[in-house]
mmCIF file of C-alpha atoms and ligand atoms in Angstrom:
data_model
loop_
_atom_site.group_PDB
_atom_site.id
_atom_site.type_symbol
_atom_site.label_atom_id
_atom_site.label_comp_id
_atom_site.label_asym_id
_atom_site.label_seq_id
_atom_site.Cartn_x
_atom_site.Cartn_y
_atom_site.Cartn_z
ATOM 1 C CA MET A 1 90.138 100.788 90.766
ATOM 2 C CA GLN A 2 93.596 101.721 91.953
ATOM 3 C CA THR A 3 96.333 99.433 93.204
ATOM 4 C CA VAL A 4 98.632 100.957 95.778
ATOM 5 C CA THR A 5 101.730 99.339 97.265
ATOM 6 C CA GLU A 6 103.031 102.066 99.558
ATOM 7 C CA ILE A 7 101.559 103.307 102.822
ATOM 8 C CA SER A 8 102.277 106.954 101.953
ATOM 9 C CA ALA A 9 100.548 106.599 98.557
ATOM 10 C CA LEU A 10 97.552 104.955 100.192
ATOM 11 C CA ARG A 11 97.229 107.747 102.744
ATOM 12 C CA GLU A 12 97.550 110.350 100.017
ATOM 13 C CA ARG A 13 94.947 108.616 97.855
ATOM 14 C CA LEU A 14 92.516 108.256 100.761
ATOM 15 C CA GLY A 15 92.973 111.865 101.867
ATOM 16 C CA ASP A 16 89.755 112.944 103.533
ATOM 17 C CA SER A 17 87.601 110.462 101.609
ATOM 18 C CA ARG A 18 85.235 108.862 104.046
ATOM 19 C CA PRO A 19 83.630 106.542 105.003
ATOM 20 C CA ILE A 20 86.050 103.697 104.340
ATOM 21 C CA ALA A 21 85.138 100.016 104.533
ATOM 22 C CA PHE A 22 88.076 97.650 104.703
ATOM 23 C CA VAL A 23 88.463 93.971 103.791
ATOM 24 C CA PRO A 24 91.855 92.526 104.812
ATOM 25 C CA THR A 25 92.870 89.414 102.869
ATOM 26 C CA MET A 26 95.883 87.290 102.062
ATOM 27 C CA GLY A 27 94.850 87.167 98.393
ATOM 28 C CA ASN A 28 94.018 84.117 96.290
ATOM 29 C CA LEU A 29 90.531 85.527 96.333
ATOM 30 C CA HIS A 30 87.400 83.441 95.919
ATOM 31 C CA ALA A 31 83.657 84.030 96.131
ATOM 32 C CA GLY A 32 83.889 84.163 99.937
ATOM 33 C CA HIS A 33 86.172 87.211 99.766
ATOM 34 C CA ILE A 34 84.008 88.817 97.107
ATOM 35 C CA ASP A 35 81.055 88.444 99.445
ATOM 36 C CA LEU A 36 83.052 90.351 102.099
ATOM 37 C CA VAL A 37 83.503 93.108 99.499
ATOM 38 C CA ARG A 38 79.739 93.121 98.955
ATOM 39 C CA VAL A 39 79.168 93.507 102.700
ATOM 40 C CA ALA A 40 81.754 96.313 102.803
ATOM 41 C CA ARG A 41 80.079 98.173 99.922
ATOM 42 C CA GLU A 42 76.651 97.801 101.493
ATOM 43 C CA ALA A 43 78.024 99.273 104.722
ATOM 44 C CA VAL A 44 79.422 102.468 103.175
ATOM 45 C CA GLY A 45 77.200 102.914 100.120
ATOM 46 C CA LYS A 46 78.215 103.989 96.665
ATOM 47 C CA ASN A 47 79.908 107.178 97.844
ATOM 48 C CA GLY A 48 82.076 105.356 100.375
ATOM 49 C CA ILE A 49 85.475 103.836 99.643
ATOM 50 C CA VAL A 50 86.048 100.082 99.709
ATOM 51 C CA VAL A 51 89.668 99.096 100.356
ATOM 52 C CA VAL A 52 90.922 95.514 100.072
ATOM 53 C CA SER A 53 94.393 94.601 101.307
ATOM 54 C CA ILE A 54 96.321 91.677 99.878
ATOM 55 C CA PHE A 55 99.246 90.610 102.003
ATOM 56 C CA VAL A 56 100.468 87.132 102.961
ATOM 57 C CA ASN A 57 101.423 87.743 106.562
ATOM 58 C CA ARG A 58 104.394 85.645 107.638
ATOM 59 C CA LEU A 59 103.756 86.515 111.313
ATOM 60 C CA GLN A 60 100.743 84.198 111.408
ATOM 61 C CA PHE A 61 102.438 81.123 109.892
ATOM 62 C CA GLY A 62 104.306 78.583 111.998
ATOM 63 C CA PRO A 63 107.760 77.414 110.863
ATOM 64 C CA ALA A 64 106.355 74.156 109.426
ATOM 65 C CA GLU A 65 103.358 75.810 107.757
ATOM 66 C CA ASP A 66 102.663 76.831 104.163
ATOM 67 C CA PHE A 67 103.892 80.458 104.128
ATOM 68 C CA ALA A 68 106.286 79.855 101.207
ATOM 69 C CA SER A 69 103.790 77.885 99.138
ATOM 70 C CA TYR A 70 100.698 79.934 100.036
ATOM 71 C CA PRO A 71 99.088 80.758 96.654
ATOM 72 C CA ARG A 72 100.008 84.236 95.424
ATOM 73 C CA THR A 73 97.734 85.186 92.526
ATOM 74 C CA LEU A 74 97.868 88.981 92.427
ATOM 75 C CA ASP A 75 96.786 89.520 88.806
ATOM 76 C CA ALA A 76 93.700 87.322 89.144
ATOM 77 C CA ASP A 77 92.931 88.927 92.533
ATOM 78 C CA LEU A 78 93.086 92.418 91.051
ATOM 79 C CA ALA A 79 90.738 91.410 88.225
ATOM 80 C CA GLN A 80 88.239 90.035 90.757
ATOM 81 C CA CYS A 81 88.453 93.146 92.921
ATOM 82 C CA ASP A 82 87.929 95.362 89.898
ATOM 83 C CA ALA A 83 84.872 93.364 88.823
ATOM 84 C CA ALA A 84 83.495 93.503 92.381
ATOM 85 C CA GLY A 85 83.664 97.307 92.484
ATOM 86 C CA VAL A 86 86.577 97.690 94.917
ATOM 87 C CA ASP A 87 87.986 101.228 94.904
ATOM 88 C CA ILE A 88 91.505 100.587 96.158
ATOM 89 C CA VAL A 89 93.638 97.476 96.544
ATOM 90 C CA PHE A 90 96.487 97.893 99.001
ATOM 91 C CA ALA A 91 99.114 95.273 98.119
ATOM 92 C CA PRO A 92 102.242 96.157 100.094
ATOM 93 C CA SER A 93 105.563 94.348 99.982
ATOM 94 C CA GLU A 94 107.052 92.774 103.099
ATOM 95 C CA VAL A 95 109.602 95.581 103.295
ATOM 96 C CA GLU A 96 106.834 98.159 103.200
ATOM 97 C CA LEU A 97 105.041 96.610 106.187
ATOM 98 C CA PHE A 98 108.140 95.381 108.008
ATOM 99 C CA PRO A 99 110.929 97.862 107.216
ATOM 100 C CA THR A 100 112.501 96.656 110.445
ATOM 101 C CA PRO A 101 111.749 93.307 112.109
ATOM 102 C CA GLN A 102 108.374 93.407 113.881
ATOM 103 C CA THR A 103 109.526 93.326 117.499
ATOM 104 C CA LEU A 104 106.293 94.627 119.004
ATOM 105 C CA SER A 105 103.179 92.480 118.876
ATOM 106 C CA VAL A 106 99.602 92.333 120.044
ATOM 107 C CA GLU A 107 99.030 89.589 122.611
ATOM 108 C CA PRO A 108 95.384 88.409 122.531
ATOM 109 C CA SER A 109 93.837 86.949 125.699
ATOM 110 C CA GLN A 110 93.676 83.231 126.536
ATOM 111 C CA ILE A 111 91.344 82.799 123.590
ATOM 112 C CA GLN A 112 94.479 82.654 121.427
ATOM 113 C CA HIS A 113 95.620 79.443 123.133
ATOM 114 C CA VAL A 114 92.630 77.146 122.521
ATOM 115 C CA LEU A 115 91.602 75.120 119.455
ATOM 116 C CA ASP A 116 93.440 76.542 116.429
ATOM 117 C CA GLY A 117 95.636 78.568 118.763
ATOM 118 C CA ALA A 118 96.750 75.376 120.519
ATOM 119 C CA MET A 119 97.469 73.720 117.175
ATOM 120 C CA ARG A 120 99.155 76.811 115.717
ATOM 121 C CA PRO A 121 101.086 78.522 118.531
ATOM 122 C CA GLY A 122 101.574 82.233 117.845
ATOM 123 C CA HIS A 123 99.081 82.247 114.977
ATOM 124 C CA PHE A 124 96.582 84.633 116.570
ATOM 125 C CA ARG A 125 99.321 86.921 117.864
ATOM 126 C CA GLY A 126 100.468 87.209 114.242
ATOM 127 C CA VAL A 127 96.907 87.834 113.040
ATOM 128 C CA ALA A 128 96.152 90.462 115.708
ATOM 129 C CA THR A 129 99.441 92.249 115.064
ATOM 130 C CA ILE A 130 99.023 92.511 111.303
ATOM 131 C CA VAL A 131 95.339 93.426 111.582
ATOM 132 C CA LEU A 132 96.135 96.267 113.986
ATOM 133 C CA LYS A 133 98.875 97.507 111.640
ATOM 134 C CA LEU A 134 96.496 97.389 108.670
ATOM 135 C CA LEU A 135 93.684 99.090 110.585
ATOM 136 C CA ASN A 136 96.097 101.869 111.594
ATOM 137 C CA ILE A 137 97.210 102.296 108.003
ATOM 138 C CA VAL A 138 93.750 102.272 106.388
ATOM 139 C CA GLN A 139 91.796 103.854 109.265
ATOM 140 C CA PRO A 140 88.433 102.486 108.154
ATOM 141 C CA ALA A 141 85.044 103.134 109.729
ATOM 142 C CA VAL A 142 84.075 99.534 108.994
ATOM 143 C CA ALA A 143 86.133 96.341 108.725
ATOM 144 C CA VAL A 144 84.750 93.066 107.400
ATOM 145 C CA PHE A 145 85.877 89.546 108.341
ATOM 146 C CA GLY A 146 84.430 86.142 107.497
ATOM 147 C CA LYS A 147 82.967 83.847 110.138
ATOM 148 C CA LYS A 148 84.650 80.816 108.589
ATOM 149 C CA ASP A 149 87.581 81.937 110.739
ATOM 150 C CA PHE A 150 85.386 82.040 113.838
ATOM 151 C CA GLN A 151 88.215 82.162 116.369
ATOM 152 C CA GLN A 152 89.920 84.914 114.372
ATOM 153 C CA CYS A 153 86.675 86.912 114.496
ATOM 154 C CA LEU A 154 86.662 86.666 118.304
ATOM 155 C CA VAL A 155 90.327 87.689 118.525
ATOM 156 C CA ILE A 156 89.688 90.714 116.315
ATOM 157 C CA SER A 157 86.507 91.663 118.185
ATOM 158 C CA GLU A 158 88.586 91.641 121.367
ATOM 159 C CA LEU A 159 91.287 93.754 119.692
ATOM 160 C CA VAL A 160 88.783 96.376 118.565
ATOM 161 C CA GLU A 161 87.003 96.470 121.913
ATOM 162 C CA GLN A 162 89.991 96.412 124.244
ATOM 163 C CA LEU A 163 92.075 98.894 122.274
ATOM 164 C CA ASN A 164 89.074 101.202 121.724
ATOM 165 C CA LEU A 165 89.485 101.208 117.956
ATOM 166 C CA PRO A 166 86.829 103.442 116.367
ATOM 167 C CA ILE A 167 85.796 100.726 113.953
ATOM 168 C CA ARG A 168 82.551 98.890 113.334
ATOM 169 C CA LEU A 169 83.263 95.212 112.789
ATOM 170 C CA LEU A 170 81.045 93.284 110.412
ATOM 171 C CA LEU A 171 81.291 89.509 110.570
ATOM 172 C CA ALA A 172 79.998 87.914 107.391
ATOM 173 C CA GLU A 173 78.473 84.454 107.024
ATOM 174 C CA THR A 174 80.560 81.658 105.517
ATOM 175 C CA ILE A 175 80.125 81.122 101.803
ATOM 176 C CA ARG A 176 79.975 77.467 100.776
ATOM 177 C CA ASP A 177 80.103 75.358 97.645
ATOM 178 C CA ALA A 178 76.892 73.525 96.741
ATOM 179 C CA ASP A 179 78.048 70.437 98.690
ATOM 180 C CA GLY A 180 78.609 72.482 101.863
ATOM 181 C CA LEU A 181 82.398 72.872 101.735
ATOM 182 C CA ALA A 182 83.343 76.279 103.122
ATOM 183 C CA LEU A 183 85.233 78.313 100.532
ATOM 184 C CA SER A 184 88.903 78.678 101.410
ATOM 185 C CA SER A 185 92.087 79.489 99.554
ATOM 186 C CA ARG A 186 93.462 76.184 100.839
ATOM 187 C CA ASN A 187 90.729 74.199 98.999
ATOM 188 C CA GLY A 188 92.932 74.666 95.934
ATOM 189 C CA TYR A 189 95.467 72.258 97.470
ATOM 190 C CA LEU A 190 92.949 69.365 97.379
ATOM 191 C CA SER A 191 93.225 66.594 94.770
ATOM 192 C CA ALA A 192 90.007 65.661 92.934
ATOM 193 C CA ASP A 193 89.419 62.735 95.316
ATOM 194 C CA GLU A 194 90.129 64.848 98.368
ATOM 195 C CA ARG A 195 87.815 67.561 97.078
ATOM 196 C CA ARG A 196 84.964 65.012 96.871
ATOM 197 C CA GLU A 197 85.696 63.873 100.428
ATOM 198 C CA ALA A 198 86.133 67.422 101.789
ATOM 199 C CA SER A 199 82.414 68.150 102.098
ATOM 200 C CA ARG A 200 82.235 65.556 104.882
ATOM 201 C CA LEU A 201 83.646 68.113 107.295
ATOM 202 C CA ASN A 202 80.521 70.244 107.031
ATOM 203 C CA ARG A 203 78.199 67.211 107.046
ATOM 204 C CA VAL A 204 79.757 65.968 110.274
ATOM 205 C CA LEU A 205 79.278 69.387 111.872
ATOM 206 C CA ARG A 206 75.655 69.422 110.791
ATOM 207 C CA VAL A 207 75.108 66.052 112.445
ATOM 208 C CA VAL A 208 76.439 67.500 115.713
ATOM 209 C CA VAL A 209 74.218 70.580 115.386
ATOM 210 C CA GLU A 210 71.156 68.427 114.728
ATOM 211 C CA ALA A 211 71.948 66.305 117.766
ATOM 212 C CA LEU A 212 72.217 69.450 119.914
ATOM 213 C CA GLN A 213 68.946 70.738 118.497
ATOM 214 C CA GLY A 214 67.430 67.346 119.278
ATOM 215 C CA GLY A 215 68.349 67.803 122.940
ATOM 216 C CA ARG A 216 71.678 66.023 123.344
ATOM 217 C CA ARG A 217 74.132 67.747 125.677
ATOM 218 C CA ASP A 218 76.748 64.990 126.015
ATOM 219 C CA PHE A 219 79.271 67.212 124.273
ATOM 220 C CA ILE A 220 82.293 64.939 124.626
ATOM 221 C CA ALA A 221 80.458 61.967 123.144
ATOM 222 C CA LEU A 222 79.198 64.108 120.270
ATOM 223 C CA GLU A 223 82.719 65.371 119.579
ATOM 224 C CA ASP A 224 84.152 61.840 119.738
ATOM 225 C CA GLU A 225 81.521 60.502 117.335
ATOM 226 C CA ALA A 226 82.230 63.303 114.868
ATOM 227 C CA MET A 227 86.005 62.816 115.088
ATOM 228 C CA ALA A 228 85.650 59.041 114.658
ATOM 229 C CA GLN A 229 83.500 59.570 111.592
ATOM 230 C CA LEU A 230 86.163 61.794 110.007
ATOM 231 C CA SER A 231 89.031 59.477 110.986
ATOM 232 C CA ARG A 232 87.213 56.509 109.410
ATOM 233 C CA HIS A 233 87.292 58.381 106.117
ATOM 234 C CA GLY A 234 91.004 59.156 106.179
ATOM 235 C CA TRP A 235 91.029 62.525 107.920
ATOM 236 C CA GLN A 236 93.636 63.419 110.527
ATOM 237 C CA VAL A 237 91.544 65.312 113.012
ATOM 238 C CA ASP A 238 92.911 68.200 115.087
ATOM 239 C CA TYR A 239 89.595 68.781 116.860
ATOM 240 C CA VAL A 240 85.832 68.791 116.696
ATOM 241 C CA SER A 241 84.659 70.870 119.612
ATOM 242 C CA VAL A 242 81.399 72.241 120.952
ATOM 243 C CA ARG A 243 82.082 75.599 122.596
ATOM 244 C CA ARG A 244 80.318 78.634 123.950
ATOM 245 C CA GLY A 245 79.972 81.001 120.994
ATOM 246 C CA LYS A 246 80.894 84.255 122.675
ATOM 247 C CA ASP A 247 84.289 83.219 124.089
ATOM 248 C CA LEU A 248 85.005 79.596 123.100
ATOM 249 C CA ALA A 249 84.817 78.480 126.728
ATOM 250 C CA ALA A 250 83.821 74.850 127.311
ATOM 251 C CA ALA A 251 80.131 74.432 126.533
ATOM 252 C CA ASN A 252 77.720 74.101 129.403
ATOM 253 C CA PRO A 253 74.396 72.205 129.065
ATOM 254 C CA THR A 254 72.496 75.411 129.893
ATOM 255 C CA ASP A 255 74.264 77.576 127.261
ATOM 256 C CA ALA A 256 72.044 78.789 124.441
ATOM 257 C CA GLY A 257 74.639 80.229 122.036
ATOM 258 C CA LEU A 258 77.045 77.507 120.959
ATOM 259 C CA VAL A 259 79.424 76.948 118.098
ATOM 260 C CA VAL A 260 80.711 73.636 116.793
ATOM 261 C CA LEU A 261 84.188 74.001 115.363
ATOM 262 C CA ALA A 262 86.401 71.565 113.507
ATOM 263 C CA ALA A 263 89.881 71.432 112.051
ATOM 264 C CA ALA A 264 91.159 68.389 110.217
ATOM 265 C CA ARG A 265 93.649 67.430 107.577
ATOM 266 C CA LEU A 266 92.918 65.652 104.314
ATOM 267 C CA GLY A 267 96.272 64.615 102.927
ATOM 268 C CA LYS A 268 98.415 67.736 103.205
ATOM 269 C CA THR A 269 95.503 70.170 103.368
ATOM 270 C CA ARG A 270 94.248 71.459 106.684
ATOM 271 C CA LEU A 271 90.611 72.575 106.571
ATOM 272 C CA ILE A 272 88.559 74.354 109.211
ATOM 273 C CA ASP A 273 84.841 74.932 109.507
ATOM 274 C CA ASN A 274 82.267 75.844 112.129
ATOM 275 C CA LEU A 275 78.522 76.104 112.620
ATOM 276 C CA GLU A 276 76.804 78.313 115.152
ATOM 277 C CA VAL A 277 73.719 77.005 116.908
ATOM 278 C CA THR A 278 71.245 78.795 119.108
ATOM 279 C CA LEU A 279 69.400 76.454 121.428
ATOM 280 C CA ASP A 280 66.204 77.069 123.328
ATOM 281 C CA ALA A 281 66.855 78.272 126.859
ATOM 282 C CA PRO A 282 66.184 75.385 129.268
ATOM 283 C CA SER A 283 62.756 75.607 130.841
ATOM 284 C CA ALA A 284 62.771 76.703 134.482
HETATM 285 O O1 LIG B 1 91.777 85.930 107.310
HETATM 286 C C1 LIG B 1 92.812 86.235 106.701
HETATM 287 O O2 LIG B 1 92.906 86.141 105.472
HETATM 288 C C2 LIG B 1 94.012 86.738 107.489
HETATM 289 O O3 LIG B 1 94.114 86.080 108.704
HETATM 290 C C3 LIG B 1 94.009 88.265 107.683
HETATM 291 C C4 LIG B 1 92.832 88.721 108.514
HETATM 292 C C5 LIG B 1 93.976 88.946 106.324
HETATM 293 C C6 LIG B 1 95.281 88.700 108.405
HETATM 294 O O4 LIG B 1 96.420 88.355 107.679
#
């Protein structure tokens, strides 16, 4: 495995080697990221090149968010990438990616303003901008993202489609701990007590999914029940929301492809999760 910090060195190293599968990350890697590497390797085979980027992107953090304290664990990340069979880690500095202030940005559609976008103004603009920069630098055939960040997956799908990027997007399933908690770099912020409580987020989502599968379509009541359940156990809830899976529009009782998304804070740690659900089409 090679670690490269400069764009020119990366381009030189990649040369004509193809196909490339790319996994963008902000580091502090866990089993969820390593599963994205597995998906990337499967996509390009043993003769392809798997590139992982590690870059904590300040463009996607709000002024009151955890950019400064976001865990930076490069040595451990490199060891994990090496063990997972990554070919190249691209770990640029800020100056390398932003030699001048980033004045130009990618503006996603209205999808950037709902749910997490409403809670974190500018977040998805920052994500789309850095992802486009990274895709231009690496020029992969395949790029892999995790569905834990469901809204991010939709923003990036839109980016690839609308800007005609010649890239196949692979969206990988969320990897969870045994108690259902979705793996996330931010789980490391949780105290032992909070970690025990954290699995409730997924349990609450499963209750909503089961209710939908059981025929309930009173979405607002379902959301309120789920939020009340979390609040009763000390969570500060940003949202629990039942949405249409393909575009996060408000769910309609006749929609078949839905997603239930949640974001809530336990102490200082903000966690997100989601579950997709496919319902039977209503009988005519
Ligand atoms: O999902 C992430 O880790 C980040 O949002 C990404 C895609 C690497 C962009 O910084």
